[in-house]
mmCIF file of C-alpha atoms in Angstrom:
data_model
loop_
_atom_site.group_PDB
_atom_site.id
_atom_site.type_symbol
_atom_site.label_atom_id
_atom_site.label_comp_id
_atom_site.label_asym_id
_atom_site.label_seq_id
_atom_site.Cartn_x
_atom_site.Cartn_y
_atom_site.Cartn_z
ATOM 1 C CA MET A 583 0.000 0.000 0.000
ATOM 2 C CA ALA A 584 1.233 3.500 -0.816
ATOM 3 C CA THR A 585 2.620 5.711 1.909
ATOM 4 C CA SER A 586 1.565 9.345 2.021
ATOM 5 C CA GLY A 587 4.117 12.112 2.317
ATOM 6 C CA ALA A 588 2.691 13.146 5.691
ATOM 7 C CA GLU A 589 2.875 9.570 7.054
ATOM 8 C CA PHE A 590 6.479 9.261 5.895
ATOM 9 C CA LEU A 591 7.446 12.544 7.561
ATOM 10 C CA GLN A 592 5.676 11.548 10.796
ATOM 11 C CA ARG A 593 7.712 8.342 10.935
ATOM 12 C CA LEU A 594 11.042 10.090 10.445
ATOM 13 C CA THR A 595 12.780 10.080 13.783
ATOM 14 C CA SER A 596 15.546 12.347 14.985
ATOM 15 C CA ARG A 597 18.689 10.322 14.528
ATOM 16 C CA ARG A 598 22.021 10.221 12.755
ATOM 17 C CA ARG A 599 21.794 9.658 9.009
ATOM 18 C CA PRO A 600 25.162 8.636 7.569
ATOM 19 C CA GLN A 601 23.894 9.163 4.008
ATOM 20 C CA LEU A 602 23.841 12.938 4.644
ATOM 21 C CA PRO A 603 27.076 14.894 4.070
ATOM 22 C CA GLU A 604 28.907 15.722 7.311
ATOM 23 C CA THR A 605 29.238 19.400 6.423
ATOM 24 C CA LEU A 606 25.612 19.945 5.437
ATOM 25 C CA SER A 607 23.475 21.995 7.782
ATOM 26 C CA GLY A 608 20.367 24.065 7.341
ATOM 27 C CA THR A 609 16.602 24.104 7.546
ATOM 28 C CA ILE A 610 14.067 22.912 4.994
ATOM 29 C CA ARG A 611 10.355 23.647 5.058
ATOM 30 C CA LEU A 612 8.113 21.377 3.021
ATOM 31 C CA ASP A 613 4.756 22.900 2.083
ATOM 32 C CA LEU A 614 2.298 20.148 1.096
ATOM 33 C CA HIS A 615 -0.693 21.681 -0.700
ATOM 34 C CA ASP A 616 -3.973 19.793 -0.610
ATOM 35 C CA GLY A 617 -6.923 21.675 -2.036
ATOM 36 C CA GLY A 618 -7.319 24.849 -0.022
ATOM 37 C CA SER A 619 -5.001 23.897 2.842
ATOM 38 C CA THR A 620 -1.253 23.565 3.309
ATOM 39 C CA GLU A 621 0.683 21.378 5.747
ATOM 40 C CA HIS A 622 4.074 22.722 6.817
ATOM 41 C CA TRP A 623 6.867 20.316 7.750
ATOM 42 C CA TYR A 624 10.144 21.664 9.093
ATOM 43 C CA LEU A 625 13.355 19.670 8.706
ATOM 44 C CA THR A 626 16.570 20.650 10.454
ATOM 45 C CA VAL A 627 19.745 19.063 9.079
ATOM 46 C CA HIS A 628 22.914 19.230 11.190
ATOM 47 C CA ASP A 629 25.883 16.935 11.923
ATOM 48 C CA GLN A 630 24.379 14.151 9.778
ATOM 49 C CA SER A 631 21.205 14.309 11.873
ATOM 50 C CA LEU A 632 17.675 15.163 10.871
ATOM 51 C CA ASP A 633 14.997 16.642 13.128
ATOM 52 C CA VAL A 634 11.410 16.830 11.861
ATOM 53 C CA THR A 635 8.700 19.092 13.298
ATOM 54 C CA ARG A 636 5.550 20.819 12.093
ATOM 55 C CA SER A 637 6.110 24.542 11.665
ATOM 56 C CA PRO A 638 5.463 27.366 9.175
ATOM 57 C CA ASP A 639 8.684 29.145 10.294
ATOM 58 C CA ASP A 640 11.079 30.606 7.743
ATOM 59 C CA ALA A 641 13.692 28.155 6.483
ATOM 60 C CA ASP A 642 16.880 28.188 4.422
ATOM 61 C CA LEU A 643 14.999 26.275 1.716
ATOM 62 C CA VAL A 644 11.256 26.150 1.094
ATOM 63 C CA VAL A 645 9.893 23.373 -1.141
ATOM 64 C CA ARG A 646 6.270 23.655 -2.287
ATOM 65 C CA ALA A 647 4.239 21.006 -4.086
ATOM 66 C CA ASP A 648 0.886 19.276 -4.141
ATOM 67 C CA ARG A 649 0.449 16.467 -1.650
ATOM 68 C CA GLU A 650 0.316 13.974 -4.537
ATOM 69 C CA VAL A 651 3.859 14.926 -5.606
ATOM 70 C CA PHE A 652 5.187 14.342 -2.079
ATOM 71 C CA ASP A 653 3.314 11.026 -1.973
ATOM 72 C CA ARG A 654 5.106 9.944 -5.149
ATOM 73 C CA LEU A 655 8.455 11.098 -3.732
ATOM 74 C CA VAL A 656 8.149 8.983 -0.588
ATOM 75 C CA ASP A 657 6.952 5.960 -2.577
ATOM 76 C CA GLY A 658 9.978 6.193 -4.853
ATOM 77 C CA ARG A 659 7.758 6.706 -7.909
ATOM 78 C CA THR A 660 9.539 9.967 -8.729
ATOM 79 C CA GLU A 661 12.656 11.779 -7.591
ATOM 80 C CA VAL A 662 13.225 15.323 -6.348
ATOM 81 C CA VAL A 663 15.175 16.550 -9.375
ATOM 82 C CA GLN A 664 12.684 14.971 -11.805
ATOM 83 C CA SER A 665 9.803 16.721 -10.051
ATOM 84 C CA LEU A 666 11.682 20.008 -10.114
ATOM 85 C CA MET A 667 12.380 19.703 -13.846
ATOM 86 C CA ARG A 668 8.720 18.873 -14.516
ATOM 87 C CA ASN A 669 7.727 21.991 -12.555
ATOM 88 C CA GLU A 670 5.768 19.792 -10.123
ATOM 89 C CA LEU A 671 7.489 21.444 -7.191
ATOM 90 C CA THR A 672 9.020 24.845 -6.602
ATOM 91 C CA VAL A 673 11.957 25.784 -4.443
ATOM 92 C CA GLN A 674 13.041 29.021 -2.863
ATOM 93 C CA GLY A 675 16.294 29.505 -1.000
ATOM 94 C CA GLU A 676 19.457 27.421 -0.723
ATOM 95 C CA VAL A 677 19.124 24.835 -3.478
ATOM 96 C CA ARG A 678 22.100 22.841 -2.129
ATOM 97 C CA LEU A 679 19.749 21.620 0.605
ATOM 98 C CA LEU A 680 17.414 20.220 -2.049
ATOM 99 C CA LEU A 681 19.931 17.485 -2.756
ATOM 100 C CA ALA A 682 19.664 16.400 0.888
ATOM 101 C CA LEU A 683 16.050 15.451 0.194
ATOM 102 C CA ARG A 684 17.315 12.944 -2.378
ATOM 103 C CA ARG A 685 19.128 11.205 0.469
ATOM 104 C CA ILE A 686 16.165 11.380 2.853
ATOM 105 C CA PHE A 687 13.380 10.192 0.542
ATOM 106 C CA PRO A 688 13.598 6.572 -0.605
ATOM 107 C CA GLY A 689 14.758 5.781 -4.114
ATOM 108 C CA PRO A 690 12.823 3.891 -6.773
ATOM 109 C CA VAL A 691 11.403 0.571 -5.643
ATOM 110 C CA ASP A 692 13.300 -1.349 -8.316
ATOM 111 C CA ALA A 693 16.608 0.493 -7.761
ATOM 112 C CA ARG A 694 19.732 -1.604 -7.421
ATOM 113 C CA HIS A 695 23.199 -0.753 -6.203
ATOM 114 C CA PRO A 696 25.649 -0.169 -9.089
ATOM 115 C CA ARG A 697 28.049 -2.768 -7.662
ATOM 116 C CA ASP A 698 25.336 -5.433 -7.818
ATOM 117 C CA VAL A 699 24.637 -4.558 -11.441
ATOM 118 C CA ALA A 700 28.362 -4.742 -12.281
ATOM 119 C CA ARG A 701 28.728 -8.136 -10.578
ATOM 120 C CA GLU A 702 25.798 -9.500 -12.551
ATOM 121 C CA SER A 703 27.282 -8.334 -15.836
ATOM 122 C CA LEU A 704 30.600 -10.048 -14.991
ATOM 123 C CA ARG A 705 28.828 -13.350 -14.352
ATOM 124 C CA ARG A 706 27.300 -13.415 -17.820
#
């Protein structure tokens, strides 16, 4: 069953995330639009950790999109950069933080590690 963007963000716990660059720090606000309302999620990235709260406070980067786009992001059906290029989401602020979202949201369901692909090709 598909996971909604809000459910995914609720499950994110404050903990160390080694996939995030050590030197990356900043705040990201995700604005999930759904009809006439907007949910604000506030992510703080520091020391390879991620803290998630609900807040409309100003942030270093603000990402706005329809709830459906965020749902597809957390299901791995689309990626952040693809959605940006399709104009499905807009960003304002420090774009370098946008790449952190690629490391927070899951990748495509059928994604495989490049080393596994290389090993398979050697076996053939």
